[in-house]
Short mmCIF file of C-alpha atoms in Angstrom, two decimals:
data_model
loop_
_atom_site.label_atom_id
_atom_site.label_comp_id
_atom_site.label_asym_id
_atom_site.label_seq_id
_atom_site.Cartn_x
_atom_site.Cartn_y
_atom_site.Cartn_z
CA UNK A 1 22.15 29.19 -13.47
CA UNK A 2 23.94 27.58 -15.87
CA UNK A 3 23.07 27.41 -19.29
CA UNK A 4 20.10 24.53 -19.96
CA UNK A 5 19.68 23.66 -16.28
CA UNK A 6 16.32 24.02 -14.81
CA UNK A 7 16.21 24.17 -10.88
CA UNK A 8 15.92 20.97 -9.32
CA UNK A 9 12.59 19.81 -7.90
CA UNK A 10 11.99 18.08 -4.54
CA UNK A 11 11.96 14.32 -5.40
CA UNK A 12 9.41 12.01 -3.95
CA UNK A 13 9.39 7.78 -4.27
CA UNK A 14 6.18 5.57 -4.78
CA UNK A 15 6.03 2.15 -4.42
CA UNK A 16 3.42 1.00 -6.07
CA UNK A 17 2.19 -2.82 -6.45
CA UNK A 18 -1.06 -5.40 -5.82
CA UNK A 19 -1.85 -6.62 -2.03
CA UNK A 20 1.09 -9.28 -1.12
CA UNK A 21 3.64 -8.44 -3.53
CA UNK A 22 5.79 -6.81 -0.92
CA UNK A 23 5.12 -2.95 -1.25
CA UNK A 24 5.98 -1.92 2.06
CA UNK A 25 9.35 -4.15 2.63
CA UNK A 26 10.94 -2.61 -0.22
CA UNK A 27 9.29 1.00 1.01
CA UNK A 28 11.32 0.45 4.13
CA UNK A 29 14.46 -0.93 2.39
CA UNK A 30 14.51 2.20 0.07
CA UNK A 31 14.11 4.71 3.52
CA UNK A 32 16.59 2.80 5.16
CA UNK A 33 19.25 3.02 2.11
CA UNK A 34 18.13 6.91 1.23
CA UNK A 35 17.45 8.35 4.68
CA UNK A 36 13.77 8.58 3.90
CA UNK A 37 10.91 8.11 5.92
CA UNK A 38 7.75 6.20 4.88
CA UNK A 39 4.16 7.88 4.45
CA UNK A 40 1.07 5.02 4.43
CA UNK A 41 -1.04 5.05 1.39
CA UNK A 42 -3.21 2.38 2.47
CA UNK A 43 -6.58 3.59 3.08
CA UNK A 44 -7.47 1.06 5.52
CA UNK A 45 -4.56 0.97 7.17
CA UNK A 46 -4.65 4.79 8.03
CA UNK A 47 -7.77 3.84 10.74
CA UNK A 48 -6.72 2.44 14.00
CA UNK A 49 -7.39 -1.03 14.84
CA UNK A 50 -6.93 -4.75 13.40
CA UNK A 51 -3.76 -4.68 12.81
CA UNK A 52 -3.67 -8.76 11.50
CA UNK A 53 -6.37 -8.26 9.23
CA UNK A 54 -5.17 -4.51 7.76
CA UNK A 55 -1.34 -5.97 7.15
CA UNK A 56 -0.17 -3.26 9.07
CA UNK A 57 4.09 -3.39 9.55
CA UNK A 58 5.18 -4.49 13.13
CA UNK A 59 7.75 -2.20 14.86
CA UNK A 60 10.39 -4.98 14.26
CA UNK A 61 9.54 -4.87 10.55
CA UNK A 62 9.63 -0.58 10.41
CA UNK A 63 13.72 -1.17 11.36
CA UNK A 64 13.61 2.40 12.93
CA UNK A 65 12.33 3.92 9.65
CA UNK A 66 9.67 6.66 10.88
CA UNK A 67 6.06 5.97 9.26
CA UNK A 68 3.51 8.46 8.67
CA UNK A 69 -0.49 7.75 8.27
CA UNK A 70 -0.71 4.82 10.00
CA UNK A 71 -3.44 4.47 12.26
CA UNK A 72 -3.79 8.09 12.65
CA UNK A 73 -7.79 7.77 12.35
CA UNK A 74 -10.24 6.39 14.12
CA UNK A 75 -11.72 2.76 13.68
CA UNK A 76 -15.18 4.74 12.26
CA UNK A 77 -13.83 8.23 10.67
CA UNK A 78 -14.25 8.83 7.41
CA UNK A 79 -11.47 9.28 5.34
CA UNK A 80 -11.35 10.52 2.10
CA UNK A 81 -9.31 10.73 -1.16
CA UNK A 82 -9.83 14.27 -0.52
CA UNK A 83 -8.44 13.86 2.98
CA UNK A 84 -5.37 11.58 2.47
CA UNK A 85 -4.31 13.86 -0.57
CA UNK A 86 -4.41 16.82 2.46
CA UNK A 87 -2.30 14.80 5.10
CA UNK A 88 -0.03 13.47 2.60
CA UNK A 89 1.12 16.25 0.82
CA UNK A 90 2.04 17.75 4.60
CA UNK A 91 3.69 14.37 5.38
CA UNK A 92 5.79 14.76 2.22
CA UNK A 93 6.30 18.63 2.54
CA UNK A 94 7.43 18.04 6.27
CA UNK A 95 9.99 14.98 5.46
CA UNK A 96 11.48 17.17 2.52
CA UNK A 97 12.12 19.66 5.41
CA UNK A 98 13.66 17.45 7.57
CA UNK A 99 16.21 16.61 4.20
CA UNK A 100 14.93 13.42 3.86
CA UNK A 101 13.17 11.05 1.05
CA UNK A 102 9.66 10.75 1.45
CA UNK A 103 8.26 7.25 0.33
CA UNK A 104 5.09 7.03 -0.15
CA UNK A 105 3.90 3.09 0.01
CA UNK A 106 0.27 1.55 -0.46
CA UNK A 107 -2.20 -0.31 -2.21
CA UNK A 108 -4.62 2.55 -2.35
CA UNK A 109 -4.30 3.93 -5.84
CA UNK A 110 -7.59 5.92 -6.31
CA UNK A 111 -5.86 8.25 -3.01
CA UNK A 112 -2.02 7.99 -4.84
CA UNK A 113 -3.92 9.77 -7.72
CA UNK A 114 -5.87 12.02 -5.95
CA UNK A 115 -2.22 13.03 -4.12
CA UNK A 116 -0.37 13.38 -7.76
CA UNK A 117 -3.16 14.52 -10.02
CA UNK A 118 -5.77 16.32 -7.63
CA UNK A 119 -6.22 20.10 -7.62
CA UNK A 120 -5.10 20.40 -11.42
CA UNK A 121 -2.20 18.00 -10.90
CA UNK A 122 -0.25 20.79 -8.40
CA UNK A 123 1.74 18.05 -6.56
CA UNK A 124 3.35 16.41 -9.77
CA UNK A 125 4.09 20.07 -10.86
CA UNK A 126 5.74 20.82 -8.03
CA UNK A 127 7.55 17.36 -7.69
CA UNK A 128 9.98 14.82 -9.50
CA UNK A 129 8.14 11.84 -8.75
CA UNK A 130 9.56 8.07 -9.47
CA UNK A 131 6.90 4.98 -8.80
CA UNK A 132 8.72 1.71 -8.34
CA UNK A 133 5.74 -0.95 -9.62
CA UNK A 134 5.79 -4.20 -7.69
CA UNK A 135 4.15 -6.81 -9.59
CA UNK A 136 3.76 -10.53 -10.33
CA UNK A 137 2.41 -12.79 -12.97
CA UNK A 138 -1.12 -13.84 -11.66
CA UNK A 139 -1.17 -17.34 -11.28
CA UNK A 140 1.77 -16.83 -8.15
CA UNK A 141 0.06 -14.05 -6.83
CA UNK A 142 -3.30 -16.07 -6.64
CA UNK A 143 -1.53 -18.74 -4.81
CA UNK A 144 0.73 -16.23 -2.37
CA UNK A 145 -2.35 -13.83 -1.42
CA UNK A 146 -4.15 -17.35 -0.18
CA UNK A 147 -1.14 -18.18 1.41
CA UNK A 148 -1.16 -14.93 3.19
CA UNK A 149 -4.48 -15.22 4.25
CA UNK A 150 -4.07 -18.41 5.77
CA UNK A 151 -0.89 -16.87 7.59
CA UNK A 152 -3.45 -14.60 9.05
CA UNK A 153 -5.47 -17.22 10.25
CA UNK A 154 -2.55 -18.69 11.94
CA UNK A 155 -1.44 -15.25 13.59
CA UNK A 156 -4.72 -14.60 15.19
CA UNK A 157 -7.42 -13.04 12.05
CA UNK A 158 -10.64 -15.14 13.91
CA UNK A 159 -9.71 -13.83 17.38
CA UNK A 160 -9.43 -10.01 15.99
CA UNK A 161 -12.50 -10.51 13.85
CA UNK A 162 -14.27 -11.53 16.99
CA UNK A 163 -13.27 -8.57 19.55
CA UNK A 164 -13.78 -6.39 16.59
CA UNK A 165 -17.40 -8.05 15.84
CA UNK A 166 -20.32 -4.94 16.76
CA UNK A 167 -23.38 -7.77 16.02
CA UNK A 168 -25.91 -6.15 14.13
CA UNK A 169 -24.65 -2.68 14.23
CA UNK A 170 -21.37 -3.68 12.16
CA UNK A 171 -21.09 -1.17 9.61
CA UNK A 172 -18.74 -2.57 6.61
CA UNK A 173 -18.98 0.46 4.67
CA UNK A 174 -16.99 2.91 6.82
CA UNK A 175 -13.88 3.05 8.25
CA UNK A 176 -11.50 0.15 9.17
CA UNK A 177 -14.95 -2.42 8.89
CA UNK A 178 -14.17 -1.73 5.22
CA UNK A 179 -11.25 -4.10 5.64
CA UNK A 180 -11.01 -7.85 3.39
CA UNK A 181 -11.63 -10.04 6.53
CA UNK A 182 -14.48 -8.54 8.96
CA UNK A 183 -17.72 -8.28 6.32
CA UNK A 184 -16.54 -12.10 5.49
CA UNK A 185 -16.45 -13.19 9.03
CA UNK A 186 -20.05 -11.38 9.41
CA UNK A 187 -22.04 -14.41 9.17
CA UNK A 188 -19.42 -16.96 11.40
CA UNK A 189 -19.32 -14.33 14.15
CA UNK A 190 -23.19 -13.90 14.52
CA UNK A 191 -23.59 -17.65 14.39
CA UNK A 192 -21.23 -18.28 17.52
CA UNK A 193 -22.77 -15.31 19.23
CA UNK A 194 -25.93 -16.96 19.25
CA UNK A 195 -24.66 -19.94 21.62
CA UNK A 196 -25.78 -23.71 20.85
CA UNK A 197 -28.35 -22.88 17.62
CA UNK A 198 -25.47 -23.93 15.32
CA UNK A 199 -23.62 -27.71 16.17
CA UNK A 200 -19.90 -26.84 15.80
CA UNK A 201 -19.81 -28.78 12.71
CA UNK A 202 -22.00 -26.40 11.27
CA UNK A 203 -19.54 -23.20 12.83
CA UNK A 204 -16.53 -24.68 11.34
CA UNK A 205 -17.94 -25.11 8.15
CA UNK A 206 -19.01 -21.36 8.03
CA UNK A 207 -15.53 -20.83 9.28
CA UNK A 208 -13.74 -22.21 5.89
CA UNK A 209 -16.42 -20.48 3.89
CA UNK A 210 -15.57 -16.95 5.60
CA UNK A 211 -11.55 -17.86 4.70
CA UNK A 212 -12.51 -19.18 1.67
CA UNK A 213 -14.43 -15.50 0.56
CA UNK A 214 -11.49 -13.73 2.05
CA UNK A 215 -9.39 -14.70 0.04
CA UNK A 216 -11.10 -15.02 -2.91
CA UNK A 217 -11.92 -11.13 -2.06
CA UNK A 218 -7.74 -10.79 -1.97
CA UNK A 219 -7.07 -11.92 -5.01
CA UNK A 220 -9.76 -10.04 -6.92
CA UNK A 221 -8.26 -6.97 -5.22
CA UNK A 222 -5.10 -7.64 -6.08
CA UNK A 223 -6.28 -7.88 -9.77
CA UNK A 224 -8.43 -4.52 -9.70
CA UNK A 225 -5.10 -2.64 -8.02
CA UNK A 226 -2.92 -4.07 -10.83
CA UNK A 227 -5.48 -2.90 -13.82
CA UNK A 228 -5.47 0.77 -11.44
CA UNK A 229 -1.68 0.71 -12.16
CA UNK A 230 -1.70 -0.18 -15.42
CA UNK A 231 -4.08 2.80 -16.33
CA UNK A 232 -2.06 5.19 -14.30
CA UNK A 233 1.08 3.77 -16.02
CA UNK A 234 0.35 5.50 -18.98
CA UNK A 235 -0.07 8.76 -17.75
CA UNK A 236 1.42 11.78 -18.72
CA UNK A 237 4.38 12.36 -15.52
CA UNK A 238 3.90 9.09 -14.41
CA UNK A 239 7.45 7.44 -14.60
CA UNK A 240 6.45 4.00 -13.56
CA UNK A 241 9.03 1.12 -13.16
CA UNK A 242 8.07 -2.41 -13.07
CA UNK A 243 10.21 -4.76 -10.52
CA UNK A 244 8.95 -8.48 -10.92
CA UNK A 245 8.53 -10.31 -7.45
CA UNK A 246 7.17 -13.75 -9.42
CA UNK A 247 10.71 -15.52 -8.11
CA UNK A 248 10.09 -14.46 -4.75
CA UNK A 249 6.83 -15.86 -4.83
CA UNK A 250 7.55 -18.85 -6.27
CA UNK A 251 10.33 -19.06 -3.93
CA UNK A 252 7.85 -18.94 -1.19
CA UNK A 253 5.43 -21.86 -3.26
CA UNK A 254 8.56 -24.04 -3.00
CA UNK A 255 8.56 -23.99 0.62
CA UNK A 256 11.73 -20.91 0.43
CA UNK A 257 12.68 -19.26 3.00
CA UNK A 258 15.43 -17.84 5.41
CA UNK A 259 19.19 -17.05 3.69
CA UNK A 260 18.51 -18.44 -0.01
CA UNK A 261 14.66 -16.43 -0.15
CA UNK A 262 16.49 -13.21 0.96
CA UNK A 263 19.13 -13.90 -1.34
CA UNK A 264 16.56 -14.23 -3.98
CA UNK A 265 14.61 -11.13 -3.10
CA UNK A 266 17.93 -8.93 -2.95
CA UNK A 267 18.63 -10.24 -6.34
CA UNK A 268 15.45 -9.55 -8.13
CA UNK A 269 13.69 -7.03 -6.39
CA UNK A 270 15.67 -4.76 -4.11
CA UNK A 271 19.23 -4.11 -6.60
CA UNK A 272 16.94 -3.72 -9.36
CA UNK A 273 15.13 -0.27 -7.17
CA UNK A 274 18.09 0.60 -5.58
CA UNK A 275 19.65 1.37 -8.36
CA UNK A 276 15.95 2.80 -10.26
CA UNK A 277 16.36 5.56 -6.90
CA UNK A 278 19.85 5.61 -6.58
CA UNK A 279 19.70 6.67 -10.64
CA UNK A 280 16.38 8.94 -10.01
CA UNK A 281 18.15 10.80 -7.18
CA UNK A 282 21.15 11.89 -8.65
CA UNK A 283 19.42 13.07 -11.92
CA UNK A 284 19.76 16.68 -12.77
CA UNK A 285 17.18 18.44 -14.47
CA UNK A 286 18.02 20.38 -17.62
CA UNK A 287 15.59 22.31 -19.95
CA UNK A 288 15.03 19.62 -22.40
CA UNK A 289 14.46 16.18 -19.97
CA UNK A 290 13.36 13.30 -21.91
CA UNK A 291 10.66 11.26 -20.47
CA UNK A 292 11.88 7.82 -19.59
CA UNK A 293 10.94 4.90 -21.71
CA UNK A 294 8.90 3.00 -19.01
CA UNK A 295 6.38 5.68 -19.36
CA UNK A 296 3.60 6.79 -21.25
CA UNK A 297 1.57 10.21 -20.86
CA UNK A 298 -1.55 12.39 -20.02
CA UNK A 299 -2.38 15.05 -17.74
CA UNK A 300 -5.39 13.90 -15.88
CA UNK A 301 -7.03 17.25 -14.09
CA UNK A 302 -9.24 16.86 -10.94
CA UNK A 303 -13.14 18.47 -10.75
CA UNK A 304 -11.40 21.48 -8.79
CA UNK A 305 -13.34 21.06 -5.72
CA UNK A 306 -11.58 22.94 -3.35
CA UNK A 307 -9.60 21.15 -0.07
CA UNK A 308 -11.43 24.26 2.08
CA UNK A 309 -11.66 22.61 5.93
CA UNK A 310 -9.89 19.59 5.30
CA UNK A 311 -6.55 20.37 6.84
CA UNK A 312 -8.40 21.91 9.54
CA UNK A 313 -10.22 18.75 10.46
CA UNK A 314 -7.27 16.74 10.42
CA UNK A 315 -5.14 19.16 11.95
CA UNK A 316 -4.58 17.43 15.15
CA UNK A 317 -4.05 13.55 13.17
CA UNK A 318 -1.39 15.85 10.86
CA UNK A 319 0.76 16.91 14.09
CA UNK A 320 0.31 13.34 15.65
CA UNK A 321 1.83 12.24 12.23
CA UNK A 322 4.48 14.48 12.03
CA UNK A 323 5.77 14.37 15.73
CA UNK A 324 6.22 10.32 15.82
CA UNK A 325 7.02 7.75 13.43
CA UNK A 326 3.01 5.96 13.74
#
């Protein structure tokens, strides 16, 4: 080995970022450009079912880029920190395998920590990580997660609500009924179920509240994802790199789209990462690596509770993961 060199770790992308700013279009621009493949880090999103309401990519959007933890669970599992940090690090270890990037994409930041820092940090040991941060000033973001939600509406969020709808025995605190957009159709649902009690006045009224609270319910995600980021920012190993989407956005406010909003979007948001990975990938290690200046620092360690069973209960959603691009 030559002198000062240290041997080169597996490298493994993040892209980080609030609800609606665009986390898993770049994810699957970055696999696309550094024959990667994309693991889910969307909690919801892992659970089968309501695809509208959970954002989940369409298989036009994926481009041919294999994903991993999507809808791998059912609509009612449980599914843990615990558990994701299990499935992902054998998503990642199996992609690295194959001699490709992994990419690991979602909102879910409590689970991205429990995959980096759980189990006395042994993944960020054993990894070079980069996390590409997605982010936009608030006001935009306010305005583009409504917008979203109302895209929903348009795409088909009541009827999925509806066939999704248990009644009474809805359970919104497991599984996919966790989702923003089936506790806030609750109340709409139950009222049509019950036939001509409520004039359809009254229905579409309860309608525009249950929108209304969805989206309010976005936004303040949105916000409690980008203060999660921030805090995890400044952690020790965390080399986080901000990419501001507010001129897409706005783009989008101004009625943008087609040719000139792509233009916009390669401009601002997908050179600027290309060349954050393209850099990140062909570092090379030596014994006295600086820590870039984007980042600040602090090892975090886990409770220790072991993983014991985990794999084994997922063992069958692990293989389905592995053998097909979800």
């Amino acid at each position: 080995m030559e002198h000062g060199r240290v041997a080169a770790k597996p490298k493994v992308v993040f892209v980080l970022g609030a609800t609606a700013t665009g986390k898993s279009k770049l994810a699957i621009a970055l696999a696309e450009r550094f024959n990667g493949e994309v693991i889910n880090a969307d909690k919801i999103q892992v659970h089968d079912g309501v695809p509208i309401i959970t954002n989940k990519v369409t298989e036009e959007e994926k481009s041919g880029v294999p994903h991993h933890l999507l809808s791998v669970v059912g609509p009612d599992a449980d599914f843990t920190a615990e558990d994701f940090r299990a499935l992902a690090s054998g998503a990642v270890a199996r992609v690295l395998a194959a001699g490709r990037l992994p990419v690991v994409a979602g909102g879910s930041n409590t689970y991205i920590e429990a995959l980096v820092e759980g189990h006395g940090a042994a993944f960020r040991a054993a990894h070079d990580l980069l996390f590409v941060w997605v982010d936009a000033e608030r006001e935009t973001l306010e305005w583009y997660a409504a917008a979203r939600v109302d895209d929903m509406v348009a795409r088909g969020l009541v009827d999925e609500a509806r066939a999704a709808f248990a009644g009474d025995a809805s359970d919104y605190t497991r599984g996919v009924r966790r989702a923003i957009g089936l506790p806030e159709m609750h109340a709409y649902l139950a009222a049509e179920r019950g036939g001509d009690d409520a004039e359809a006045e009254e229905l579409a009224g309860m309608l525009r509240r249950a929108v209304r609270e969805i989206k309010e319910n976005t936004f303040r995600l949105a916000q409690t994802q980008t203060e999660k980021i921030r805090r995890l920012s400044k952690l020790e190993g965390w080399d986080v790199r901000r990419v501001d989407v507010t001129p897409v956005l706005k783009r989008k406010a101004d009625g943008g789209e087609g040719a000139c909003h792509e233009e916009i979007w390669k401009k601002v948001v997908w050179e600027p990462a290309e060349e954050m990975v393209r850099a990140f990938l062909e570092e090379t290690p030596t014994a006295a690596a600086a820590t870039p200046a984007t980042t600040a620092a602090a090892v975090v360690q886990d409770d220790g509770i072991a993983a014991a069973g985990v794999a084994a209960a997922f063992a069958d959603v692990a293989i389905s993961a592995a053998a097909a691009a979800v």
